[in-house]
Coordinates of C-alpha atoms in Angstrom, one line a residue:
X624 CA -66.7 53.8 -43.0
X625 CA -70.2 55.2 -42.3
X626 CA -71.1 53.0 -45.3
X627 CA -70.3 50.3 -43.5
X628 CA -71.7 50.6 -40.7
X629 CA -75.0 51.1 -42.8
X630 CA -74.2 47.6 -44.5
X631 CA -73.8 46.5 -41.3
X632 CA -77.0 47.8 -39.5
X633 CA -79.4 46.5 -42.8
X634 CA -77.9 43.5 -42.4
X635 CA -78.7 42.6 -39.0
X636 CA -81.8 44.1 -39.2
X637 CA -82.9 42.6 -42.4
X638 CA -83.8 39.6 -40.8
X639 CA -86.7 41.6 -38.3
X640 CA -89.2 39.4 -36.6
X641 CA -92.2 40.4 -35.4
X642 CA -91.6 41.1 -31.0
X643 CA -94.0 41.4 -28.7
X644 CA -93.5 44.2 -26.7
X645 CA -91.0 45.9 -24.1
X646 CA -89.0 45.3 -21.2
X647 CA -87.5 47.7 -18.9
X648 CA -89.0 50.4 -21.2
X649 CA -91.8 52.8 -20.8
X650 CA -93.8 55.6 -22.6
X651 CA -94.6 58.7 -20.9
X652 CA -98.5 60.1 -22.1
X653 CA -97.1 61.7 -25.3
X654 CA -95.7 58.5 -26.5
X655 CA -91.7 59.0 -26.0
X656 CA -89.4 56.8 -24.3
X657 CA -89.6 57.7 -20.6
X658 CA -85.9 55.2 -20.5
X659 CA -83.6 52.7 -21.7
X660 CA -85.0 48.8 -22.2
X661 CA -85.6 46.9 -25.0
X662 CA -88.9 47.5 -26.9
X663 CA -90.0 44.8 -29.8
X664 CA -89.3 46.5 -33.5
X665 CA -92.8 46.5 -34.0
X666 CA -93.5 48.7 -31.4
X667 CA -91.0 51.3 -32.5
X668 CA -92.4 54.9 -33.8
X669 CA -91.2 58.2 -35.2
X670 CA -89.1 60.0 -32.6
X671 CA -87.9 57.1 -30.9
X672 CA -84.0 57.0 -30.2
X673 CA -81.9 54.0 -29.9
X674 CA -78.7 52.0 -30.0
X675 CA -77.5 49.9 -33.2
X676 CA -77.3 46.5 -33.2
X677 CA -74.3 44.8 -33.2
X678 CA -73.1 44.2 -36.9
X679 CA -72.5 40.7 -36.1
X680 CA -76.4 39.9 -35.3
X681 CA -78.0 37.6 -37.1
X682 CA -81.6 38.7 -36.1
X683 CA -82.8 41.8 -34.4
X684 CA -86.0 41.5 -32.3
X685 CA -85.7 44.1 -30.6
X686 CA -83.6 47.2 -29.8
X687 CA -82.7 49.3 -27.3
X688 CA -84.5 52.2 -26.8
X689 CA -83.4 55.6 -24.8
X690 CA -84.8 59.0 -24.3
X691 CA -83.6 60.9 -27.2
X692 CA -82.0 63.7 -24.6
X693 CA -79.4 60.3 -23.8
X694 CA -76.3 60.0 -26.4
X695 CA -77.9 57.3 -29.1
X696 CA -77.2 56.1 -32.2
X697 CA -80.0 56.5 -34.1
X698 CA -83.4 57.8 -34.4
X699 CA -86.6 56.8 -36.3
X700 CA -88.0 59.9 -38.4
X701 CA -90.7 58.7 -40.6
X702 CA -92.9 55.0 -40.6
X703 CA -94.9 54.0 -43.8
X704 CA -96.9 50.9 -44.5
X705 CA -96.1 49.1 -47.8
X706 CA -99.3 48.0 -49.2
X707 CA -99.7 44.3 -51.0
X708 CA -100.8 41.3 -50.3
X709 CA -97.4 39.0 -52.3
X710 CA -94.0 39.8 -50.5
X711 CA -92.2 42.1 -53.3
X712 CA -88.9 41.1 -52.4
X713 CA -85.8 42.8 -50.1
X714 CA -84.4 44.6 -53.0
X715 CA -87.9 46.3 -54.1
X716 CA -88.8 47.0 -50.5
X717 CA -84.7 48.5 -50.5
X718 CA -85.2 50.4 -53.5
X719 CA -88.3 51.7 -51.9
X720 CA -87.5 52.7 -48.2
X721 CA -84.5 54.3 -50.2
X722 CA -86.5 57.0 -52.3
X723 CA -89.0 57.5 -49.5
X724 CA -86.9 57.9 -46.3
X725 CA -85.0 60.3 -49.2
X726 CA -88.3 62.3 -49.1
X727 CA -88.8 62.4 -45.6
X728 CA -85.4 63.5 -44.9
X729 CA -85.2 66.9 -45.4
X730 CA -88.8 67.9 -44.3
X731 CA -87.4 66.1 -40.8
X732 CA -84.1 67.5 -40.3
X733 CA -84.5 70.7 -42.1
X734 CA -81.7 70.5 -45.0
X735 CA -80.8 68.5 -47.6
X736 CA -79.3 65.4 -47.2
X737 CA -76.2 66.0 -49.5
X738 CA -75.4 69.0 -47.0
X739 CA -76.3 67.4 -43.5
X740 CA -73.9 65.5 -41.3
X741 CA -77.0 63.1 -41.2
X742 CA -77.4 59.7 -43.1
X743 CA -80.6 57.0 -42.8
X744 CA -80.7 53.7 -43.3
X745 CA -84.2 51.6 -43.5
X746 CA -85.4 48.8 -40.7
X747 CA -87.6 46.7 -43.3
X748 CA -89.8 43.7 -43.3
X749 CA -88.7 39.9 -44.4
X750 CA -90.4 37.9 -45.6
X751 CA -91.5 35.8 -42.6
X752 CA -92.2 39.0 -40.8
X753 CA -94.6 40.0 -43.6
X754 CA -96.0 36.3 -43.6
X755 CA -97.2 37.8 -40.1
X756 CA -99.1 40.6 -41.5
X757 CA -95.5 43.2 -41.0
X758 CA -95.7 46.1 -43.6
X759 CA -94.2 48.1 -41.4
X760 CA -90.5 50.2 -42.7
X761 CA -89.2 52.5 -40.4
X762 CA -86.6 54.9 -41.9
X763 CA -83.9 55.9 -39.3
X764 CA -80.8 58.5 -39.0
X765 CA -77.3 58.4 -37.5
X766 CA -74.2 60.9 -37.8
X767 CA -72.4 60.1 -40.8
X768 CA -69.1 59.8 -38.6
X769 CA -70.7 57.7 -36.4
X770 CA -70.6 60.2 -32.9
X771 CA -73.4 59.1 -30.6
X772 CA -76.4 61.7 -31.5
X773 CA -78.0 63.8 -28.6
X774 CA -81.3 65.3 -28.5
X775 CA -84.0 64.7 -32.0
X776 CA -82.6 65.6 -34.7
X777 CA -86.0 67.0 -36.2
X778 CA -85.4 70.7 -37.3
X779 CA -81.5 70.1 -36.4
X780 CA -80.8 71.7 -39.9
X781 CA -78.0 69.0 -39.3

């Protein structure tokens, strides 16, 4: 089921354009989400919280955003830059975000993977989004059975 889901969720958000901001959505001076709105993937960072995207979307934009201390579905834990100039391709970038949102995992929640109640999934670039200069992945967790997540996750040892 939880694999699913993750199908589901790279699926509708392998076809990311590049937004342009947020609505209804605010940072307080630290940088987290002050409330809910919809903020432009592009603008997401590490330690934001948010709700999945329907499995049925054909392109994701945006997402909506929440203060981590609200039930959410998932969080963003790590953001790297892919460097190149030529597209390499939605496999190699999967392949990729697979072993280093991998790495990141543990140092972020604080055990390993194969023991946490945790799983991540990767928010990737296409290639028209890369077209406009996107290098962007963000590597993201959710509960593996799928029970809104409350508060970061970061040192959980979840």
């Amino acid at each position: 089921m939880a694999r699913d889901r993750i199908i589901g969720i790279v699926a509708a958000i392998a076809i990311i354009g590049v937004g342009c901001g947020a609505t209804g959505s605010a940072r307080g001076p630290d940088g987290e989400i002050l409330g809910a709105g919809e903020v432009a993937v592009d603008q997401l960072r590490a330690g934001d919280c948010f709700e999945d995207p329907s499995a049925s979307t054909a392109s994701v934009s945006q997402l909506l955003v929440m203060s981590c201390d609200d039930p959410h579905d998932s969080e963003i834990y790590f953001v790297y830059d892919v460097s190149g100039d030529v597209y390499p391709g939605a496999l190699a970038l999967d392949d990729e975000s697979d072993r280093r949102c991998a790495v990141e995992f543990e140092s972020f929640v604080g055990s390993p993977r194969a023991e946490s109640d945790l799983e991540f999934f990767a928010l990737i670039p296409t290639r028209e989004s890369w077209e406009a200069d996107d290098r962007t992945v963000l590597c993201a967790l959710f509960a593996r059975d799928l029970q809104p997540l409350t508060g970061s996750m970061a040192g959980s040892g979840r």
